[in-house]
Structure formats: C-alpha cells, structure tokens
Amino acid sequence: MSSFLYRLGRLAAQRRLAVVAVWLVVLVLAGGGALFNKGTDDTFEIPGTQSQDALDYLGRVFPETSGTSAQLVIVVPSGQDVTQLASAPTANAVETIKKTDQVASVINPFDPNPMGQVAGGEQPRIQSAISADHRAAIVTAQLTIALADVKQDTRNQLTDIGEHLAAAIGHGATVAVGGPAFSNPVPKLSPTEGIGLAIAFVVLLMVFRSLIAAGMPLVTAVLGVGISVALIFTATLFTPVSSTAPMLAVMLGLAVGIDYALFLLSRHRDQLAEGLDVEESIARATATAGSAVIFAGLTVLIALLGLSVAGIAFLTTMGLAAAAAVAVAVAIAVTLVPALMAFAGERLRPKTPKPQGKHGPQRARISRAWVRLATRVPLLTVVVVIAGLAVCAIPAADLRLALPDNGTEEEGSPARDTYRVVSEHFGPGYNGPLIVTADIITSTDPIGVVNKIAADISHLPGVASVPLATPNPKADTGVVQVVPAAAPDSAETEALVKAIRGQHQHFQDSYGVDTAVTGITAVGIDVSKQLSGALLPFAILVVGISLVLLAMVFRSIWVPVKATAGYLLSVGAAFGATSFVFQQGHLASALHVTHTGSVVSFLPIILMGVLFGLAMDYEVFLVSRIREHYVHHGDPHEAIESGFISASRVVVAAAAIMFAVFAAFVPEGSATIKPIAFSLAVGVFVDAFLVRMTLVPAVLALLGRRAWGLPGWIDRRLPIFDAEGDALIHELRLADWPSPDSDDAINALGLRRVDDRGRDVYAGVDITLGRGQLLVVHGHGPAGKSALLFTLAGRVRRIDGDLKVLNHVLPQHINTVRREVAVISCHETLDPAADVATALADDVQLILIDDVDVVLRRDARERLGQYFSDRKASFVITCQDPALIGDLLPADAVTLELAAAPLEVSQ
C-alpha cells in the first residue's frame, strides 16, 4: 500500500493542475445531480415488526389513512367556547381545504356526523377533536400522498387557510397549522458551525504558524463536504434519505477531512524542515501519513457500514451516506492535498530548521511533563481514570431512546408550535395516538366488536381516551384510536403499548379477532427496541475488528486489549454525559437544548461506530510512535516518553479540531443532530485526552516489555498491516544498499527468525551472493536452513533484518521475488535436475534447492553438478554436510553453516 501511495503522491504533485481540475469536475457533476433531488424523507420504516406490518396493512384496507396528514388547531381565549365562535367559519374553511391540492379528506370537529354513519343501530365510537375545556378544536386534513411527496405549495395553501380562518373567527382566536405533513424540514446549517471552522483554523495556525498551511485543510475539507452532500442529495432520486444523513455527513466530513489533511501536512513540513526536496517529501508524506489516513478511514468505513447489522433500511442508508463522506475525505487527502502542497512548494517549508534532536525543547516541555505525570505512579493513573470514566457513565443507565417527532422540531416551526398547542389543550398523548387494528372479517357484529375492544382498552392504565373505534367501509378491519396519558416518547406510553399487545389473546378468545398495535409512536418503540437489540452484535463486531486490526498493526496482544477497553470507556462516558444533559436536563439551557426526555434511537449505534474509527486513529498515531522508539532503543519506559512527545502535538491538534467541529453543531443543530454531535464531541474529548494521552501511557508503563509480545503462532498467521508506511521507509533506505550500482543476487544483513517459543531458528545471517555464484547452507539437526531458504524465496512475510533478492527489497516485493525465483525441494520432486533445467529454460536468475544431499541417483547428481559448474544462474542449496555433496560443488562455492545448538551462524 505505501509503495502505491508513494507513486500516487508523486504523480499528484507532478500533475497537480489535472488533479485539481478532476476534483472540480466531480464537484460540478455531483452538484448537477443534486439539483434534481427529491428532498429528504424522515419516514422511519422497519419492515417485519408488528407496528410496521399493521401500518402497511392499514394502508391497504383503509387507503384513506395511508397518506400523511395536516392539522389546523383552533384556540380561543379563556372563557370562550370554540364551538360557538368557530363552527361556522370552520365549515367554510373545510370546504376550501377539500379543494386544496393533495388533500383527500377533511374531518370537521364540529360536524356531528364526521364519518358519515348511518342512522339507527349501534354506532361507532367517534369523539370530536374538541378539548375538554372547549377552548380548542382540531381540523384534520388527510392527504393523498406520503410525507416525502408533500409539496411546499400544499403547506403554503394550508397555512394561508389557517390565517384566514383565524381572522374569520376573530375574538382573539389563533389557528396553528402543522402536523405530520409539516415535519420534513430541509437540513440547514447555522452560523455556529462556522465558529467550529474558525476554531479549527486557529488550532491549525498554532500548529503550523503559516496561513497557507492552516488554510489548506479547511479548503479541502469544505470541498469534500460539498461533494459528499451533493452525492447524498443525488441519491434521493433512487432511495429515501433522512434529513439526519446529510448533517451527519457534514459533521464527519469536516472533522475527518481537516484531520486527514493535517496528518499529511504535518509530516510534509517535518520532512521539509529536515531538508528533503519538495516533490520527494510530498511522495513520502503521502506514503507514510497517507497510510495512516487509509487505515483511519478504513476503520471508520467498516464501522459505518457495520450499521447495516441492525437490519433497518433507513439506518443502513444513513451509514452509507456518512461512509461516502469519509471515503471522499480519504480520497481528497491522498490526491488533492498532495497536489495543493505541490502548488505551495517552498512556501510550506518551515523558516526555522528542525532541531537536531527529535523535539525542540519548548515544544516538548508540556508533553514531557504530562507523560511523566501520567507514568510516575501508573497504577494510580489507571485507577483514577477508570474510576472517573465509570462515574461519568452512570447516567447512561437512564438513557431513553425514541424516534424524532414534531416535539423535537425547531422552536418556532409550524410543526413544533402545533405540537405544543395540542399538548397543552388535549394532553401530551394526543400528539402520538396509538392505532389498534382488528381483523373482523369473520365477525357478525363488526361495530359491536370494535366498541367492546375500545371499552376494554379504555380501562388499561395509561389511557387518556379512546376517541375512535370504527370498522372500515368493507367491515373487514376495525380501527381503534388510543390516546395515551403520557408523551409519545415516555416510559408510560411504552408500557401501554406492551399492555395492549398483552391483550391479544384476550381479544382472540373473547371476540375471535386478531389485533395489532401500530401508529407512529408504536413504530418508534419497535425501532428503538430493534436498535437496542442490535447494539450487542454491533459491539461484538466493532470490538472484534478492533482487536484484529490493532494486533496486525502492533504485533501485540496487550495493545489491542488495552485500546479496545479504552474505547469502551470512552463510549460509556459519552453515553453518560448525553443522558445527563438530554435525558435528565442538566445544562440543557446552557447548551440550548429545548427538548429533553429522550434521544434519537440510532444515537448509540452511530456513536459506537464513528467513535470506534476515531479512537483507532488516535491509538495508531500515538502508539506507533512509542513502538517505533521501543524497537530502535529497546527501553520501554524511554520509548513511552519519546514516542508520546513525537506524536502529542498532532494528536492534540487533531482532537481539538474534531471536538470543535462536533461541538459547533450542538447549540443550533436540529433536535436529532444535537445529541449525536454532543455525544461525539464528548467521546472525542474523553478518548483523545483521557484515554489515549493519559490512560495509554500509564498502562504501557505498567506492562513494560510485555506490552509488545505476540505469540509466534499468532504472529505467523496474522497478516501484516503497515498503518504508518514503515515498509516504504525501509524500502527507500535500502534503495542504494549495499551500493547504488550493486547487482548482486542476494544481499542480507542481520537476518533472524524465531520459533513459537521465542527461540532463534537462525540469527545474525549476513549474505552477499553475486550473480552466477553458489551458496551452500548447511547444518545438522533442527537447524534453520530450510526456513532461511524460504525466507530468501519470498515465502515469508515477516522478516527481521535487511534483505534484497535480485535487487528487490523484501518483504515489500515478495510477489515479484516469488515469480522470479525458483524453489526446488528434493524431498518432493522425482528429478530435481529436470526442475533446474526447466527453471533455466525460463531464464530464472536465482534457483534455491532444499536438501540436495538426499539426491542419490548418479545421473541426477552428475547433471546437477554440471548446472552448478556452468552457473547460468545463481544457486542457493541446503544440505546437512557439504562433505556429502563434494562431487557437486565447484571449488569457489560459498558455505554458510547454521549450527543446531546453540543456534548460531558462522560463515
């Protein structure tokens, strides 16, 4: 990967104008598609649940209820009677509403026969929507279409009718126009998000001390967000997209877009300060910091795509939208950022050269003091941090989940005002009535059955009223409307839904009908339940991925375990803080939180997914520096301090920027996005500053050398993931080794391999094998001659030491070496000489033969001896004792002995 990124970075620098042009074309094309968008759709559906199935069924048998609806809530002053004042003007307004585009039917609260019942016999239960104090009444307009298809023209006409109705009633009457049809706002940004960008710019300016360098990440991040949001709105042409999706994409796109550009720019400027050429520095920064960006973006993408485990379509769409924003940010970081760095050229080179030491004394002072404080008594640090975060997580036990409704809309909006007025005059439950459907197709008394069901439900705790109980025109389905006494997102309403569903068997036994509970409130409860059930599988997925990825990067058991535990602590603290503000109401006014009591159902799973990727980003950037120092110097405690000082500046800047971007969405964001932004801001702060920069150094200090151990059997089976571009640095270091004009077949220095118990298989192996030369590797017993042979053949991915085969650096080019080197095992072939002949015919330049001393046939030995003498290729052969193959070897053959005990090498 790093080699590819190295070439990509150099190409972007050389073709910088073309790269910028391509991204501008992408922006124009995405923007063009967005112009035809169908708008967002906040209809949350969850197929397979009782509520959704019943709602779909109701739409088929009661088509007049399948569309969305609007409300005109009439309120007269205290002491007045709404019926006396508003009855006649309302009748005229109802006739006007019926003629409005997209309106199917209208229910007049003052009509004594609103459903058109037939006189005589038992009547359906139908209560007019007039408040108990006779001050308010609700006119309901049923629309022909779903929420996403409501035209703004229709909303405007209904609003105008409401204004005229209020004027016609007079006497200080008001008419609030809203309802579900008004609850699909267009996502919009506020000036506070700009404050977040301003803070980010200040942080970047403090880090880089350059206006050009500070502005570049902002430009690329804003461009990436523009492309992402345009693509998301283009997607509305093909699939429903909630209004939360583009806002989540904006938050994530800005945060990761700025951070990813910061990583590349920081590495580039450090290299320029060391005197590197601009183009070479861009290529190396793209390969090294770009590898970290790819890793960070990959982890976020995996987590966001993992949202699909919940099995909920709108959540999957939301995850895909956010993932698109992250993918665009990654692509821009490794293409457009290098191009812009090339345009800036020498202007990005720091004016003061980098000090000879790794860190300037001024810059390192605070970092050194902090890491020494954290590791002075590491056990105390661990206990204090874990205890503190555990306390922060306590309020999470009270966290309630619900889907957003009109009560969470922006203050002053028609939907929110109508919701408030209905709640004041009719009770909070009237905004989220439950619908009970009954299959009455076999009933001989459909009206009587639904009335009895209504009577039974009215006696349940938590029921405010049962205003409607009626069969449909075909008398095959009964509908009972239940108004809870509590708010739609309350625990009491959830308990009522459970209680009504618990009456299913009673209704079946008593009346012979099947029932189901539906309605927006019931759908929200089922969505929350399914999302809560998906949290554990999702957590297992995320934790499992975390353990595997970090084990691949750091070749350690304890580092992944510690990182995952820290991530879970961060998640718990973020949940607790969110519950403390949005559930319990503390600091709500200070943060401009206008709706408390519950948070959006998908917050936990989104928080876990997004924070996972960000936490792994900080973990890799910090711990990789510590590991690098440990590998080079071997002192675990010195490595913690040196590595921490190396990485802390960029980690602090990245976390501060991300915190500022997320926090900026809290004061003026929508009620749906506020808790998500708040929880992410808290999560980033806790994870970066308390977990990664405090807990991690303390835990590593406690573990010492044990932190970097990985059992051999795991090490060999676990793929290597180069998250920091170390492979490229290794390859560049060996590019001119042992000399620029070297054309040797093999160059090896300090090769070593250990077994599962940590014992040397071979160690300290140095080889210089020229073209056309022959090397004999020998040894008795369990010597590692075969293991060394397979290392030279590119069959081993993990190599300790420096190795070039046919001028290819290993392990970076193992696939090339495998193609160009022939390996022959004399234990497995019937005629090794024939295999050598085939390899020579294919123009193979290096042939490796294992256990050549087992070849006993005279003709085969003679032919092998001839090939070794002619040496049209270079040979490495293994045997137990060179004396046994003396007849095969030319006089100038080089021997390398691998002793069995102790396992040492001599040449």
Short mmCIF file of N, CA and C in Angstrom, two decimals, residues 715-716 719-720 727 730 748-754 762-765 787-788 790-804 809-814:
data_model
loop_
_atom_site.label_atom_id
_atom_site.label_comp_id
_atom_site.label_asym_id
_atom_site.label_seq_id
_atom_site.Cartn_x
_atom_site.Cartn_y
_atom_site.Cartn_z
N ASP A 715 1.55 -14.64 15.40
CA ASP A 715 2.32 -13.72 14.57
C ASP A 715 2.41 -14.21 13.13
N ARG A 716 2.66 -15.52 12.96
CA ARG A 716 2.82 -16.06 11.62
C ARG A 716 1.51 -16.10 10.85
N PRO A 719 -1.98 -11.40 9.25
CA PRO A 719 -1.43 -10.55 8.19
C PRO A 719 -0.76 -9.31 8.77
N ILE A 720 0.15 -8.74 8.01
CA ILE A 720 0.82 -7.52 8.44
C ILE A 720 0.11 -6.32 7.81
N ALA A 727 7.02 0.33 5.80
CA ALA A 727 7.56 -0.50 4.72
C ALA A 727 8.23 0.35 3.66
N HIS A 730 11.52 1.66 4.89
CA HIS A 730 12.50 0.57 4.81
C HIS A 730 12.99 0.39 3.38
N ALA A 748 22.00 -9.75 2.28
CA ALA A 748 21.29 -9.91 3.56
C ALA A 748 22.18 -9.43 4.68
N LEU A 749 21.54 -8.79 5.67
CA LEU A 749 22.28 -8.28 6.82
C LEU A 749 21.43 -8.47 8.08
N GLY A 750 21.95 -9.26 9.01
CA GLY A 750 21.29 -9.43 10.30
C GLY A 750 19.96 -10.15 10.24
N LEU A 751 19.82 -11.10 9.31
CA LEU A 751 18.56 -11.84 9.23
C LEU A 751 18.36 -12.70 10.47
N ARG A 752 17.12 -12.73 10.95
CA ARG A 752 16.80 -13.50 12.15
C ARG A 752 15.36 -14.00 12.07
N ARG A 753 15.17 -15.22 12.61
CA ARG A 753 13.82 -15.76 12.74
C ARG A 753 13.71 -16.56 14.02
N VAL A 754 12.57 -16.42 14.70
CA VAL A 754 12.37 -17.14 15.96
C VAL A 754 11.19 -18.08 15.81
N TYR A 762 17.25 -19.09 13.17
CA TYR A 762 18.55 -18.64 12.69
C TYR A 762 18.68 -17.18 13.13
N ALA A 763 19.90 -16.71 13.24
CA ALA A 763 20.12 -15.34 13.71
C ALA A 763 21.45 -14.83 13.20
N GLY A 764 21.52 -13.52 12.98
CA GLY A 764 22.77 -12.88 12.57
C GLY A 764 23.27 -13.33 11.21
N VAL A 765 22.38 -13.66 10.29
CA VAL A 765 22.79 -14.16 8.98
C VAL A 765 23.10 -13.00 8.05
N ALA A 787 14.19 -22.97 6.63
CA ALA A 787 13.50 -21.73 6.96
C ALA A 787 14.19 -20.55 6.29
N LEU A 788 15.52 -20.55 6.29
CA LEU A 788 16.27 -19.47 5.65
C LEU A 788 16.03 -19.49 4.14
N PHE A 790 13.40 -20.52 2.51
CA PHE A 790 12.07 -19.98 2.19
C PHE A 790 12.01 -18.47 2.42
N THR A 791 12.80 -17.96 3.34
CA THR A 791 12.87 -16.51 3.53
C THR A 791 13.47 -15.86 2.29
N LEU A 792 14.55 -16.43 1.78
CA LEU A 792 15.19 -15.90 0.57
C LEU A 792 14.27 -16.01 -0.64
N ALA A 793 13.37 -16.97 -0.62
CA ALA A 793 12.47 -17.20 -1.76
C ALA A 793 11.23 -16.30 -1.71
N GLY A 794 11.11 -15.47 -0.66
CA GLY A 794 9.95 -14.59 -0.57
C GLY A 794 8.70 -15.29 -0.10
N ARG A 795 8.91 -16.43 0.61
CA ARG A 795 7.74 -17.18 1.14
C ARG A 795 7.39 -16.76 2.56
N VAL A 796 8.11 -15.80 3.12
CA VAL A 796 7.89 -15.35 4.50
C VAL A 796 7.58 -13.86 4.48
N ARG A 797 6.44 -13.49 5.10
CA ARG A 797 6.01 -12.08 5.07
C ARG A 797 6.68 -11.24 6.15
N ARG A 798 7.07 -11.86 7.24
CA ARG A 798 7.69 -11.08 8.32
C ARG A 798 9.18 -11.39 8.35
N ILE A 799 9.99 -10.36 8.11
CA ILE A 799 11.44 -10.55 8.03
C ILE A 799 12.11 -9.57 8.99
N ASP A 800 12.93 -10.10 9.89
CA ASP A 800 13.74 -9.27 10.76
C ASP A 800 15.14 -9.15 10.15
N GLY A 801 15.54 -7.92 9.85
CA GLY A 801 16.81 -7.70 9.19
C GLY A 801 16.60 -7.08 7.82
N ASP A 802 17.69 -6.87 7.10
CA ASP A 802 17.63 -6.28 5.77
C ASP A 802 17.89 -7.35 4.73
N LEU A 803 17.07 -7.37 3.67
CA LEU A 803 17.20 -8.40 2.66
C LEU A 803 16.78 -7.87 1.29
N LYS A 804 17.68 -8.06 0.31
CA LYS A 804 17.36 -7.77 -1.09
C LYS A 804 17.66 -9.01 -1.92
N VAL A 809 13.58 -5.42 -2.64
CA VAL A 809 13.58 -5.37 -1.18
C VAL A 809 12.46 -6.26 -0.65
N LEU A 810 12.82 -7.09 0.33
CA LEU A 810 11.82 -7.96 0.98
C LEU A 810 11.57 -7.45 2.40
N PRO A 811 10.31 -7.59 2.88
CA PRO A 811 9.18 -8.31 2.27
C PRO A 811 8.31 -7.47 1.36
N GLN A 812 8.72 -6.25 1.02
CA GLN A 812 7.85 -5.37 0.26
C GLN A 812 7.52 -5.92 -1.14
N HIS A 813 8.43 -6.70 -1.72
CA HIS A 813 8.23 -7.18 -3.09
C HIS A 813 8.25 -8.70 -3.14
N ILE A 814 7.58 -9.32 -2.17
CA ILE A 814 7.61 -10.79 -2.13
C ILE A 814 6.94 -11.40 -3.35
#
